[in-house]
Every structure is written in structure tokens, then in C-alpha cells.
PDB file of C-alpha atoms in Angstrom:
ATOM      1  CA  MET A 290      12.355 -48.910   7.791  1.00  0.00           C
ATOM      2  CA  LEU A 291       9.436 -47.360   5.920  1.00  0.00           C
ATOM      3  CA  ASP A 292       8.168 -50.203   3.728  1.00  0.00           C
ATOM      4  CA  LYS A 293       5.790 -51.623   6.320  1.00  0.00           C
ATOM      5  CA  TYR A 294       4.378 -48.193   7.109  1.00  0.00           C
ATOM      6  CA  TYR A 295       3.910 -46.901   3.571  1.00  0.00           C
ATOM      7  CA  PHE A 296       2.940 -50.036   1.684  1.00  0.00           C
ATOM      8  CA  GLY A 297       1.027 -51.580   4.565  1.00  0.00           C
ATOM      9  CA  LYS A 298      -0.894 -48.418   5.378  1.00  0.00           C
ATOM     10  CA  PHE A 299      -2.271 -48.171   1.868  1.00  0.00           C
ATOM     11  CA  GLY A 300      -3.047 -51.852   1.370  1.00  0.00           C
ATOM     12  CA  TRP A 301      -0.166 -52.990  -0.853  1.00  0.00           C
ATOM     13  CA  GLU A 302       1.256 -56.488  -0.408  1.00  0.00           C
ATOM     14  CA  LYS A 303       4.473 -58.109  -1.583  1.00  0.00           C
ATOM     15  CA  TYR A 304       4.045 -60.233  -4.684  1.00  0.00           C
ATOM     16  CA  MET A 305       7.634 -61.317  -5.381  1.00  0.00           C
ATOM     17  CA  GLY A 306      11.213 -60.083  -5.320  1.00  0.00           C
ATOM     18  CA  ASP A 307      14.600 -60.435  -3.652  1.00  0.00           C
ATOM     19  CA  ASN A 308      17.134 -58.164  -1.959  1.00  0.00           C
ATOM     20  CA  SER A 309      17.506 -55.927  -5.010  1.00  0.00           C
ATOM     21  CA  TYR A 310      13.846 -55.290  -5.774  1.00  0.00           C
ATOM     22  CA  ARG A 311      10.326 -56.019  -4.681  1.00  0.00           C
ATOM     23  CA  VAL A 312       7.035 -56.211  -6.537  1.00  0.00           C
ATOM     24  CA  MET A 313       4.098 -54.826  -4.572  1.00  0.00           C
ATOM     25  CA  VAL A 314       0.518 -55.500  -5.626  1.00  0.00           C
ATOM     26  CA  LYS A 315      -2.885 -54.025  -4.925  1.00  0.00           C
ATOM     27  CA  LYS A 316      -5.879 -55.602  -6.611  1.00  0.00           C
ATOM     28  CA  SER A 317      -9.131 -53.907  -7.454  1.00  0.00           C
ATOM     29  CA  GLY A 318     -11.358 -56.876  -6.665  1.00  0.00           C
ATOM     30  CA  LYS A 319     -13.072 -56.424 -10.006  1.00  0.00           C
ATOM     31  CA  LYS A 320     -13.921 -59.460 -12.098  1.00  0.00           C
ATOM     32  CA  ASN A 321     -11.696 -59.796 -15.168  1.00  0.00           C
ATOM     33  CA  ALA A 322      -9.449 -56.968 -13.965  1.00  0.00           C
ATOM     34  CA  LYS A 323      -6.527 -56.147 -16.247  1.00  0.00           C
ATOM     35  CA  PRO A 324      -3.017 -56.316 -14.762  1.00  0.00           C
ATOM     36  CA  VAL A 325      -0.935 -53.134 -14.992  1.00  0.00           C
ATOM     37  CA  LEU A 326       2.788 -53.252 -14.242  1.00  0.00           C
ATOM     38  CA  ALA A 327       4.257 -49.952 -13.046  1.00  0.00           C
ATOM     39  CA  VAL A 328       8.056 -49.841 -13.171  1.00  0.00           C
ATOM     40  CA  TYR A 329       9.378 -47.185 -10.831  1.00  0.00           C
ATOM     41  CA  SER A 330      12.547 -45.180 -11.300  1.00  0.00           C
ATOM     42  CA  PRO A 331      15.634 -46.758  -9.690  1.00  0.00           C
ATOM     43  CA  ILE A 332      16.686 -43.353  -8.381  1.00  0.00           C
ATOM     44  CA  THR A 333      14.323 -43.464  -5.424  1.00  0.00           C
ATOM     45  CA  ARG A 334      11.717 -45.642  -3.775  1.00  0.00           C
ATOM     46  CA  GLY A 335       8.170 -46.177  -5.003  1.00  0.00           C
ATOM     47  CA  TYR A 336       6.326 -44.656  -2.060  1.00  0.00           C
ATOM     48  CA  ALA A 337       5.139 -41.609  -3.994  1.00  0.00           C
ATOM     49  CA  PHE A 338       3.249 -43.862  -6.406  1.00  0.00           C
ATOM     50  CA  ILE A 339       0.998 -45.273  -3.700  1.00  0.00           C
ATOM     51  CA  TRP A 340       0.668 -42.996  -0.662  1.00  0.00           C
ATOM     52  CA  GLY A 341      -2.732 -41.389  -0.886  1.00  0.00           C
ATOM     53  CA  LYS A 342      -6.030 -41.544  -2.736  1.00  0.00           C
ATOM     54  CA  ASP A 343      -4.874 -39.073  -5.402  1.00  0.00           C
ATOM     55  CA  THR A 344      -1.846 -41.060  -6.540  1.00  0.00           C
ATOM     56  CA  LEU A 345      -1.776 -42.752  -9.912  1.00  0.00           C
ATOM     57  CA  GLY A 346      -1.362 -46.121  -8.217  1.00  0.00           C
ATOM     58  CA  GLN A 347      -4.659 -45.728  -6.363  1.00  0.00           C
ATOM     59  CA  GLN A 348      -6.419 -44.251  -9.368  1.00  0.00           C
ATOM     60  CA  LEU A 349      -5.433 -47.308 -11.400  1.00  0.00           C
ATOM     61  CA  VAL A 350      -6.965 -49.532  -8.731  1.00  0.00           C
ATOM     62  CA  ASP A 351     -10.091 -47.365  -8.614  1.00  0.00           C
ATOM     63  CA  SER A 352     -10.324 -47.684 -12.406  1.00  0.00           C
ATOM     64  CA  GLY A 353     -10.538 -51.462 -12.061  1.00  0.00           C
ATOM     65  CA  ALA A 354      -6.941 -52.575 -12.626  1.00  0.00           C
ATOM     66  CA  ASP A 355      -4.841 -54.979 -10.604  1.00  0.00           C
ATOM     67  CA  VAL A 356      -1.676 -52.941 -10.105  1.00  0.00           C
ATOM     68  CA  TYR A 357       1.821 -54.343  -9.727  1.00  0.00           C
ATOM     69  CA  LEU A 358       4.646 -51.988  -8.758  1.00  0.00           C
ATOM     70  CA  ILE A 359       8.338 -52.780  -9.176  1.00  0.00           C
ATOM     71  CA  ASP A 360      10.172 -50.935  -6.407  1.00  0.00           C
ATOM     72  CA  TRP A 361      13.966 -51.068  -6.624  1.00  0.00           C
ATOM     73  CA  GLY A 362      16.483 -51.434  -3.811  1.00  0.00           C
ATOM     74  CA  ASP A 363      16.211 -52.519  -0.207  1.00  0.00           C
ATOM     75  CA  ASP A 364      14.628 -50.480   2.540  1.00  0.00           C
ATOM     76  CA  GLY A 365      17.180 -47.674   2.553  1.00  0.00           C
ATOM     77  CA  ILE A 366      18.278 -44.483   0.911  1.00  0.00           C
ATOM     78  CA  SER A 367      21.187 -45.155  -1.416  1.00  0.00           C
ATOM     79  CA  SER A 368      20.939 -48.848  -2.265  1.00  0.00           C
ATOM     80  CA  ASN A 369      18.678 -48.324  -5.253  1.00  0.00           C
ATOM     81  CA  ASN A 370      21.428 -48.234  -7.881  1.00  0.00           C
ATOM     82  CA  GLY A 371      24.129 -50.316  -6.239  1.00  0.00           C
ATOM     83  CA  ASP A 372      26.233 -52.291  -8.686  1.00  0.00           C
ATOM     84  CA  ASN A 373      23.353 -53.227 -10.967  1.00  0.00           C
ATOM     85  CA  GLY A 374      23.913 -52.711 -14.650  1.00  0.00           C
ATOM     86  CA  ALA A 375      21.110 -51.663 -16.960  1.00  0.00           C
ATOM     87  CA  MET A 376      20.362 -55.160 -18.198  1.00  0.00           C
ATOM     88  CA  ASP A 377      20.123 -56.461 -14.617  1.00  0.00           C
ATOM     89  CA  TYR A 378      17.059 -54.276 -14.271  1.00  0.00           C
ATOM     90  CA  VAL A 379      15.665 -55.335 -17.650  1.00  0.00           C
ATOM     91  CA  ASP A 380      16.109 -59.022 -16.793  1.00  0.00           C
ATOM     92  CA  ARG A 381      14.195 -58.557 -13.542  1.00  0.00           C
ATOM     93  CA  ILE A 382      11.389 -56.767 -15.356  1.00  0.00           C
ATOM     94  CA  LYS A 383      11.128 -59.723 -17.742  1.00  0.00           C
ATOM     95  CA  VAL A 384      10.809 -62.155 -14.822  1.00  0.00           C
ATOM     96  CA  VAL A 385       7.973 -60.094 -13.363  1.00  0.00           C
ATOM     97  CA  VAL A 386       6.209 -59.731 -16.717  1.00  0.00           C
ATOM     98  CA  GLU A 387       6.279 -63.482 -17.274  1.00  0.00           C
ATOM     99  CA  ALA A 388       4.937 -64.163 -13.768  1.00  0.00           C
ATOM    100  CA  ILE A 389       2.007 -61.779 -14.300  1.00  0.00           C
ATOM    101  CA  LYS A 390       1.259 -63.144 -17.765  1.00  0.00           C
ATOM    102  CA  ALA A 391       1.177 -66.652 -16.351  1.00  0.00           C
ATOM    103  CA  GLU A 392      -1.109 -65.669 -13.464  1.00  0.00           C
ATOM    104  CA  TYR A 393      -3.652 -63.980 -15.742  1.00  0.00           C
ATOM    105  CA  LYS A 394      -3.164 -66.400 -18.634  1.00  0.00           C
ATOM    106  CA  VAL A 395      -2.545 -63.591 -21.126  1.00  0.00           C
ATOM    107  CA  GLU A 396       0.104 -62.858 -23.746  1.00  0.00           C
ATOM    108  CA  GLN A 397       0.258 -59.092 -23.143  1.00  0.00           C
ATOM    109  CA  ILE A 398      -0.134 -56.747 -20.191  1.00  0.00           C
ATOM    110  CA  ASN A 399      -0.274 -52.966 -19.786  1.00  0.00           C
ATOM    111  CA  GLY A 400       2.576 -50.976 -18.284  1.00  0.00           C
ATOM    112  CA  PHE A 401       3.633 -47.632 -16.884  1.00  0.00           C
ATOM    113  CA  PHE A 402       7.191 -46.253 -16.890  1.00  0.00           C
ATOM    114  CA  LEU A 403       8.486 -42.938 -15.607  1.00  0.00           C
ATOM    115  CA  CYS A 404      11.678 -40.920 -15.612  1.00  0.00           C
ATOM    116  CA  ALA A 405      14.728 -43.232 -15.548  1.00  0.00           C
ATOM    117  CA  SER A 406      12.606 -46.368 -15.854  1.00  0.00           C
ATOM    118  CA  THR A 407      11.597 -45.233 -19.359  1.00  0.00           C
ATOM    119  CA  VAL A 408      15.185 -46.060 -20.304  1.00  0.00           C
ATOM    120  CA  PHE A 409      14.518 -49.593 -19.079  1.00  0.00           C
ATOM    121  CA  ALA A 410      11.405 -49.638 -21.255  1.00  0.00           C
ATOM    122  CA  GLN A 411      13.441 -48.803 -24.337  1.00  0.00           C
ATOM    123  CA  LEU A 412      16.049 -51.424 -23.512  1.00  0.00           C
ATOM    124  CA  TYR A 413      13.273 -53.926 -22.827  1.00  0.00           C
ATOM    125  CA  PHE A 414      11.613 -53.181 -26.163  1.00  0.00           C
ATOM    126  CA  LYS A 415      14.882 -53.846 -27.970  1.00  0.00           C
ATOM    127  CA  GLN A 416      14.653 -57.471 -26.820  1.00  0.00           C
ATOM    128  CA  HIS A 417      10.976 -58.123 -26.134  1.00  0.00           C
ATOM    129  CA  LYS A 418       8.585 -56.621 -28.656  1.00  0.00           C
ATOM    130  CA  LYS A 419       5.225 -58.131 -27.781  1.00  0.00           C
ATOM    131  CA  ASP A 420       4.842 -58.286 -23.997  1.00  0.00           C
ATOM    132  CA  PHE A 421       2.998 -54.976 -23.598  1.00  0.00           C
ATOM    133  CA  LYS A 422      -0.269 -53.867 -25.160  1.00  0.00           C
ATOM    134  CA  ARG A 423      -0.545 -50.354 -23.715  1.00  0.00           C
ATOM    135  CA  VAL A 424       2.237 -48.336 -22.105  1.00  0.00           C
ATOM    136  CA  GLY A 425       2.188 -45.032 -20.275  1.00  0.00           C
ATOM    137  CA  MET A 426       5.460 -43.079 -20.498  1.00  0.00           C
ATOM    138  CA  TYR A 427       5.852 -40.181 -18.080  1.00  0.00           C
ATOM    139  CA  ASP A 428       8.714 -37.674 -18.500  1.00  0.00           C
ATOM    140  CA  ALA A 429      10.489 -40.172 -20.709  1.00  0.00           C
ATOM    141  CA  LEU A 430      14.172 -40.010 -21.584  1.00  0.00           C
ATOM    142  CA  TYR A 431      14.116 -40.422 -25.347  1.00  0.00           C
ATOM    143  CA  TYR A 432      16.737 -37.905 -26.485  1.00  0.00           C
ATOM    144  CA  PHE A 433      19.997 -38.010 -24.542  1.00  0.00           C
ATOM    145  CA  ASN A 434      21.556 -35.501 -26.919  1.00  0.00           C
ATOM    146  CA  ARG A 435      19.269 -32.693 -25.764  1.00  0.00           C
ATOM    147  CA  ASP A 436      19.096 -30.649 -22.558  1.00  0.00           C
ATOM    148  CA  ILE A 437      17.730 -33.199 -20.115  1.00  0.00           C
ATOM    149  CA  GLY A 438      17.942 -30.943 -17.076  1.00  0.00           C
ATOM    150  CA  GLN A 439      18.908 -32.155 -13.624  1.00  0.00           C
ATOM    151  CA  THR A 440      18.817 -35.815 -14.557  1.00  0.00           C
ATOM    152  CA  TYR A 441      22.601 -35.840 -14.492  1.00  0.00           C
ATOM    153  CA  THR A 442      22.736 -34.482 -10.947  1.00  0.00           C
ATOM    154  CA  ILE A 443      22.680 -35.857  -7.426  1.00  0.00           C
ATOM    155  CA  MET A 444      21.392 -39.452  -7.339  1.00  0.00           C
ATOM    156  CA  PHE A 445      22.993 -40.475 -10.636  1.00  0.00           C
ATOM    157  CA  THR A 446      26.531 -39.927  -9.327  1.00  0.00           C
ATOM    158  CA  GLU A 447      28.599 -42.644  -7.698  1.00  0.00           C
ATOM    159  CA  PRO A 448      30.538 -40.393  -5.268  1.00  0.00           C
ATOM    160  CA  VAL A 449      27.285 -38.815  -4.089  1.00  0.00           C
ATOM    161  CA  THR A 450      25.666 -42.209  -3.557  1.00  0.00           C
ATOM    162  CA  LYS A 451      28.556 -43.299  -1.321  1.00  0.00           C
ATOM    163  CA  PHE A 452      28.454 -40.027   0.562  1.00  0.00           C
ATOM    164  CA  VAL A 453      24.726 -40.327   1.214  1.00  0.00           C
ATOM    165  CA  GLU A 454      25.152 -43.864   2.507  1.00  0.00           C
ATOM    166  CA  LYS A 455      27.835 -42.729   4.969  1.00  0.00           C
ATOM    167  CA  ASN A 456      26.278 -39.504   6.227  1.00  0.00           C
ATOM    168  CA  PHE A 457      22.523 -39.838   5.918  1.00  0.00           C
ATOM    169  CA  LYS A 458      21.764 -43.279   7.323  1.00  0.00           C
ATOM    170  CA  GLU A 459      19.398 -41.901   9.934  1.00  0.00           C
ATOM    171  CA  VAL A 460      17.561 -39.549   7.607  1.00  0.00           C
ATOM    172  CA  SER A 461      14.183 -40.892   6.635  1.00  0.00           C
ATOM    173  CA  GLN A 462      13.615 -41.789   2.988  1.00  0.00           C
ATOM    174  CA  TYR A 463      10.557 -39.549   2.981  1.00  0.00           C
ATOM    175  CA  TYR A 464      12.586 -36.379   3.404  1.00  0.00           C
ATOM    176  CA  VAL A 465      15.357 -37.408   1.032  1.00  0.00           C
ATOM    177  CA  ASP A 466      12.781 -38.189  -1.661  1.00  0.00           C
ATOM    178  CA  TYR A 467      11.096 -34.864  -1.256  1.00  0.00           C
ATOM    179  CA  ALA A 468      14.247 -32.759  -1.021  1.00  0.00           C
ATOM    180  CA  PHE A 469      16.213 -34.225  -3.892  1.00  0.00           C
ATOM    181  CA  VAL A 470      13.823 -36.061  -6.176  1.00  0.00           C
ATOM    182  CA  LEU A 471      10.548 -34.184  -5.977  1.00  0.00           C
ATOM    183  CA  PRO A 472      11.672 -30.535  -5.878  1.00  0.00           C
ATOM    184  CA  SER A 473       9.045 -29.312  -8.286  1.00  0.00           C
ATOM    185  CA  VAL A 474       6.056 -30.662  -6.373  1.00  0.00           C
ATOM    186  CA  SER A 475       5.941 -27.535  -4.242  1.00  0.00           C
ATOM    187  CA  PHE A 476       8.376 -24.942  -2.942  1.00  0.00           C
ATOM    188  CA  PHE A 477       7.133 -25.460   0.624  1.00  0.00           C
ATOM    189  CA  SER A 478       7.777 -29.214   0.485  1.00  0.00           C
ATOM    190  CA  LEU A 479      11.277 -28.602  -0.878  1.00  0.00           C
ATOM    191  CA  MET A 480      12.223 -26.130   1.859  1.00  0.00           C
ATOM    192  CA  TYR A 481      10.634 -28.174   4.631  1.00  0.00           C
ATOM    193  CA  SER A 482      12.411 -31.355   3.532  1.00  0.00           C
ATOM    194  CA  ASN A 483      15.786 -29.645   3.277  1.00  0.00           C
ATOM    195  CA  MET A 484      15.361 -28.267   6.785  1.00  0.00           C
ATOM    196  CA  LYS A 485      14.463 -31.718   8.110  1.00  0.00           C
ATOM    197  CA  ILE A 486      17.590 -33.224   6.550  1.00  0.00           C
ATOM    198  CA  VAL A 487      19.737 -30.501   8.110  1.00  0.00           C
ATOM    199  CA  GLN A 488      18.066 -31.159  11.448  1.00  0.00           C
ATOM    200  CA  GLU A 489      18.574 -34.929  11.301  1.00  0.00           C
ATOM    201  CA  SER A 490      22.045 -35.094   9.755  1.00  0.00           C
ATOM    202  CA  GLY A 491      23.687 -31.794  10.580  1.00  0.00           C
ATOM    203  CA  LEU A 492      24.458 -28.737   8.521  1.00  0.00           C
ATOM    204  CA  ALA A 493      28.057 -29.730   7.754  1.00  0.00           C
ATOM    205  CA  ALA A 494      27.055 -33.050   6.190  1.00  0.00           C
ATOM    206  CA  TYR A 495      24.273 -31.398   4.224  1.00  0.00           C
ATOM    207  CA  MET A 496      26.562 -28.697   2.817  1.00  0.00           C
ATOM    208  CA  ASP A 497      29.157 -31.320   1.892  1.00  0.00           C
ATOM    209  CA  PHE A 498      26.435 -33.234   0.087  1.00  0.00           C
ATOM    210  CA  LEU A 499      25.491 -30.222  -2.019  1.00  0.00           C
ATOM    211  CA  ARG A 500      29.133 -29.478  -2.805  1.00  0.00           C
ATOM    212  CA  LEU A 501      29.795 -33.084  -3.820  1.00  0.00           C
ATOM    213  CA  ALA A 502      26.683 -33.218  -5.991  1.00  0.00           C
ATOM    214  CA  ASN A 503      27.807 -30.086  -7.788  1.00  0.00           C
ATOM    215  CA  ASP A 504      31.446 -31.119  -8.197  1.00  0.00           C
ATOM    216  CA  ASP A 505      30.722 -34.611  -9.507  1.00  0.00           C
ATOM    217  CA  ARG A 506      27.454 -34.089 -11.345  1.00  0.00           C
ATOM    218  CA  TRP A 507      28.769 -35.548 -14.614  1.00  0.00           C
ATOM    219  CA  ILE A 508      29.856 -38.926 -13.199  1.00  0.00           C
ATOM    220  CA  PRO A 509      27.020 -41.386 -13.919  1.00  0.00           C
ATOM    221  CA  SER A 510      26.301 -44.534 -11.966  1.00  0.00           C
ATOM    222  CA  ASN A 511      26.635 -48.045 -13.357  1.00  0.00           C
ATOM    223  CA  PHE A 512      23.140 -48.490 -14.703  1.00  0.00           C
ATOM    224  CA  TRP A 513      23.198 -45.094 -16.403  1.00  0.00           C
ATOM    225  CA  LYS A 514      26.492 -45.796 -18.162  1.00  0.00           C
ATOM    226  CA  ASP A 515      25.267 -49.223 -19.175  1.00  0.00           C
ATOM    227  CA  ALA A 516      21.996 -47.844 -20.471  1.00  0.00           C
ATOM    228  CA  LEU A 517      23.722 -45.325 -22.699  1.00  0.00           C
ATOM    229  CA  GLU A 518      26.063 -47.999 -24.046  1.00  0.00           C
ATOM    230  CA  TYR A 519      23.253 -50.435 -24.814  1.00  0.00           C
ATOM    231  CA  MET A 520      21.164 -47.730 -26.431  1.00  0.00           C
ATOM    232  CA  ASP A 521      24.103 -46.692 -28.562  1.00  0.00           C
ATOM    233  CA  GLN A 522      25.749 -50.004 -29.416  1.00  0.00           C
ATOM    234  CA  ASP A 523      23.956 -50.454 -32.742  1.00  0.00           C
ATOM    235  CA  THR A 524      23.830 -46.865 -33.898  1.00  0.00           C
ATOM    236  CA  GLN A 525      27.262 -45.243 -33.347  1.00  0.00           C
ATOM    237  CA  GLY A 526      25.932 -42.187 -31.543  1.00  0.00           C
ATOM    238  CA  ASP A 527      22.863 -41.522 -33.691  1.00  0.00           C
ATOM    239  CA  ILE A 528      20.171 -40.964 -31.063  1.00  0.00           C
ATOM    240  CA  GLU A 529      17.261 -40.974 -33.497  1.00  0.00           C
ATOM    241  CA  ALA A 530      18.511 -44.178 -35.085  1.00  0.00           C
ATOM    242  CA  GLY A 531      18.796 -45.690 -31.611  1.00  0.00           C
ATOM    243  CA  LEU A 532      15.169 -44.854 -30.890  1.00  0.00           C
ATOM    244  CA  ALA A 533      14.094 -46.345 -34.187  1.00  0.00           C
ATOM    245  CA  HIS A 534      16.036 -49.506 -33.397  1.00  0.00           C
ATOM    246  CA  SER A 535      14.466 -49.849 -29.940  1.00  0.00           C
ATOM    247  CA  PHE A 536      10.869 -49.333 -31.039  1.00  0.00           C
ATOM    248  CA  LYS A 537      10.965 -51.182 -34.350  1.00  0.00           C
ATOM    249  CA  GLY A 538       8.476 -54.046 -34.248  1.00  0.00           C
ATOM    250  CA  VAL A 539       7.003 -53.064 -30.873  1.00  0.00           C
ATOM    251  CA  GLU A 540       3.258 -53.713 -30.702  1.00  0.00           C
ATOM    252  CA  ALA A 541       2.364 -51.489 -27.744  1.00  0.00           C
ATOM    253  CA  GLU A 542       0.458 -48.222 -27.921  1.00  0.00           C
ATOM    254  CA  ILE A 543       2.097 -45.351 -26.027  1.00  0.00           C
ATOM    255  CA  PHE A 544       0.401 -42.649 -23.971  1.00  0.00           C
ATOM    256  CA  ASN A 545       3.171 -40.056 -23.624  1.00  0.00           C
ATOM    257  CA  ILE A 546       2.972 -37.446 -20.840  1.00  0.00           C
ATOM    258  CA  VAL A 547       5.409 -34.538 -20.558  1.00  0.00           C
ATOM    259  CA  GLY A 548       5.803 -31.967 -17.789  1.00  0.00           C
ATOM    260  CA  ASP A 549       6.369 -28.614 -19.461  1.00  0.00           C
ATOM    261  CA  ASP A 550       7.880 -27.116 -16.286  1.00  0.00           C
ATOM    262  CA  ASP A 551       9.957 -30.173 -15.446  1.00  0.00           C
ATOM    263  CA  ILE A 552      13.489 -29.214 -14.397  1.00  0.00           C
ATOM    264  CA  ILE A 553      14.647 -32.758 -13.662  1.00  0.00           C
ATOM    265  CA  VAL A 554      13.827 -34.156 -17.103  1.00  0.00           C
ATOM    266  CA  LYS A 555      13.430 -31.279 -19.531  1.00  0.00           C
ATOM    267  CA  PRO A 556      10.527 -31.568 -22.007  1.00  0.00           C
ATOM    268  CA  SER A 557      13.017 -31.406 -24.883  1.00  0.00           C
ATOM    269  CA  THR A 558      14.013 -34.983 -24.170  1.00  0.00           C
ATOM    270  CA  SER A 559      10.457 -36.280 -23.638  1.00  0.00           C
ATOM    271  CA  ILE A 560       8.343 -34.829 -26.443  1.00  0.00           C
ATOM    272  CA  ILE A 561       7.696 -37.083 -29.417  1.00  0.00           C
ATOM    273  CA  GLY A 562       7.695 -34.483 -32.166  1.00  0.00           C
ATOM    274  CA  LEU A 563       7.346 -34.480 -35.916  1.00  0.00           C
ATOM    275  CA  ASP A 564      11.067 -35.193 -36.236  1.00  0.00           C
ATOM    276  CA  ALA A 565      10.846 -38.374 -34.155  1.00  0.00           C
ATOM    277  CA  PRO A 566      11.550 -41.705 -35.849  1.00  0.00           C
ATOM    278  CA  GLU A 567       8.525 -43.175 -37.609  1.00  0.00           C
ATOM    279  CA  GLU A 568       8.944 -46.376 -35.570  1.00  0.00           C
ATOM    280  CA  LEU A 569       8.213 -44.356 -32.436  1.00  0.00           C
ATOM    281  CA  LYS A 570       5.617 -41.920 -33.811  1.00  0.00           C
ATOM    282  CA  LYS A 571       3.344 -44.653 -35.102  1.00  0.00           C
ATOM    283  CA  LEU A 572       3.042 -46.139 -31.588  1.00  0.00           C
ATOM    284  CA  VAL A 573       1.729 -42.928 -30.012  1.00  0.00           C
ATOM    285  CA  TYR A 574      -1.897 -43.257 -28.934  1.00  0.00           C
ATOM    286  CA  LYS A 575      -1.898 -39.821 -27.342  1.00  0.00           C
ATOM    287  CA  GLN A 576       0.572 -37.219 -26.107  1.00  0.00           C
ATOM    288  CA  LYS A 577      -0.128 -34.599 -23.459  1.00  0.00           C
ATOM    289  CA  VAL A 578       2.169 -31.750 -22.460  1.00  0.00           C
ATOM    290  CA  LEU A 579       1.075 -30.525 -19.032  1.00  0.00           C
ATOM    291  CA  ASP A 580       1.876 -27.249 -17.342  1.00  0.00           C
ATOM    292  CA  THR A 581       3.477 -28.928 -14.358  1.00  0.00           C
ATOM    293  CA  GLY A 582       6.751 -30.273 -13.017  1.00  0.00           C
ATOM    294  CA  HIS A 583       8.220 -33.699 -12.344  1.00  0.00           C
ATOM    295  CA  PHE A 584       6.279 -36.578 -10.740  1.00  0.00           C
ATOM    296  CA  CYS A 585       2.997 -34.677 -10.633  1.00  0.00           C
ATOM    297  CA  TYR A 586       1.183 -38.032 -10.690  1.00  0.00           C
ATOM    298  CA  ALA A 587       2.336 -38.543  -7.105  1.00  0.00           C
ATOM    299  CA  ARG A 588      -0.113 -36.184  -5.480  1.00  0.00           C
ATOM    300  CA  LYS A 589      -2.980 -33.818  -6.180  1.00  0.00           C
ATOM    301  CA  CYS A 590      -1.825 -31.110  -8.585  1.00  0.00           C
ATOM    302  CA  GLU A 591      -3.512 -28.716 -10.942  1.00  0.00           C
ATOM    303  CA  GLU A 592      -7.000 -29.653 -12.130  1.00  0.00           C
ATOM    304  CA  LYS A 593      -5.857 -30.331 -15.685  1.00  0.00           C
ATOM    305  CA  THR A 594      -3.153 -32.634 -14.327  1.00  0.00           C
ATOM    306  CA  GLU A 595      -5.724 -34.551 -12.356  1.00  0.00           C
ATOM    307  CA  GLU A 596      -7.821 -34.988 -15.477  1.00  0.00           C
ATOM    308  CA  ALA A 597      -4.841 -36.367 -17.389  1.00  0.00           C
ATOM    309  CA  LYS A 598      -3.993 -38.710 -14.532  1.00  0.00           C
ATOM    310  CA  LYS A 599      -7.520 -40.072 -14.470  1.00  0.00           C
ATOM    311  CA  GLU A 600      -7.493 -40.445 -18.252  1.00  0.00           C
ATOM    312  CA  ILE A 601      -4.294 -42.492 -18.367  1.00  0.00           C
ATOM    313  CA  ALA A 602      -5.467 -44.609 -15.410  1.00  0.00           C
ATOM    314  CA  GLU A 603      -8.715 -45.500 -17.158  1.00  0.00           C
ATOM    315  CA  TRP A 604      -6.857 -46.163 -20.415  1.00  0.00           C
ATOM    316  CA  LEU A 605      -4.371 -48.531 -18.785  1.00  0.00           C
ATOM    317  CA  ALA A 606      -7.128 -50.306 -16.862  1.00  0.00           C
ATOM    318  CA  THR A 607      -8.941 -51.347 -20.042  1.00  0.00           C
TER     319      THR A 607
END
């Protein structure tokens, strides 16, 4: 529906994939360009990473990187989670990593993970310690035992996913993304997108959606349940011990970015503080806490946010 328009308009081409995911690529044309693999959240599509000159995807290209983007799901609204378990995602990431390593004849690549995909990063690091050299983590989910905000709402719930598929088939992904996944980008965008969904699907369906999201907000989808189980299987509920287990032996440096005003993933779950496990702290190249909300990399935000976006792009491109 929208893939050809969004990816094609901004010069991204399909690199590999199947019905459950696709890898899009945009190369810088620079000699000896470094490959950067961006792993998008499975909660929504990867359009926000690439549409416009101010996005992180384009800034990575402008910084001289060849950028590969894993975009989950088919060309629709609610197929992103499906029946995939957490390790299904991790296995696909490994396939992509190996393909890129082979193409560039390197042993390590750089990566970027955000929101829910940072959980995949931690699960990946439990099994594969040496594939990444530098990793950007944006609004990461490190501490599940803290207030993680609206992460447990809406798109993480199985009943809501089924309801969306039934009632919102004709609603464009653009408006669903903006209304339910990017609410902190701007108040105007939030209100405009909600109005468009009401217009396209009807007020009754929209109100039922909100009621269902509220009633069933604590029912996680398959990948979320799996992720928590895999993170916890060796540590019997000790979150800090789980982090230590995941990052032990990892060779990558981490550039950690946190949105201080993020209501979807609260900063309490993303900040690597003094009480963090040593295995994680020693990997931190830099940490920035920005006065902004969720997904601010997706468009032009405050000046200090733009500076941080440019900094991480240049860091990952080298």
C-alpha cells in the first residue's frame, strides 16, 4: 500500500526479506563506506526512519554510511507482530547481519536499535557477542521492573491487534503511526491523525478501539511475552542480573540516547545509571538525555536534538 510510495520516493531499495520482514537499503556512494544496520521496532513500520532529509536514516547516508533498515511485517497495519516469537526476530536479524558482513567482507558492523527493537538487541547479544562494533540505542528497554510508560498499551495487546485488523483496514498506515505510535512528536500531529482515523473508519470503531486498548492494556503479544521469558530464564526475575548476563562479553560500544519527556518508554527504563551492571556500564561510549519525547529522530525537533542526531549519525558512519 505505502511501501512503494515511501521507500521509493526517498530512494530506498529492497535488499532482502520475505513475507514477515524486508531489509531496505540506501547507499551513500562513498568509497569504503561503513554498513550500518538499523533494526526498527516491530510495533509499527519503518517509514518514519526514512521519510525526509532530517531523518536519522538520511543523516546516516549523508554522513557516508551505507544504511540497511529492517522493517517488520507486510504492507499493512497490524501484521507487524503476528505470531512471531522473540527469537524469530533475533534469528532474522542474524541472517541479515551475516549477509551484510559477507558483502563488505568484515567481521563487525555498526547498528542502531530503538524502542522495542532494543529488546531484540539484548536477546541478540546473549547469543552473538562480536557481530557489532558500535551500537546506537534509542529509548532502550533495559529495566522492565520500572515504570516504562505506555509501552504496555495499544499495539502490544493481542485483542487490540485483532480489532485493528478488522476495523481499520482502510486507514492508511501513516495516520495510525502518527496517532498511536508517535504521540509526542507534536500535539497538532496527534489531533490531526486521530481526526483522520475517525473520518476514515468511523467514530464508533475508533471509540471501541480506545476502550479495548484501555481494557486489555496488560495483555502482551507473543514476541513481548517471549522476550520477557528469554531475558529472565537465567536470572529468576533479577532484572539487573539479566542485563549483566546479556551484555557480558559483548564487544560493541553503546551510544545511549534517552528522551526525558518520553511517555511511551519512560526514561527510568532507558538510563544507564551508576547502579547499572558493570557489564553494561563499561560498554557505554556516551549517553545523552534529551529534553524531548519518543522517536524524535524521525523528524526535525529541537536544535539540541538535531545536534545529537547528527552526532550519532557521524559516529555510526565511522
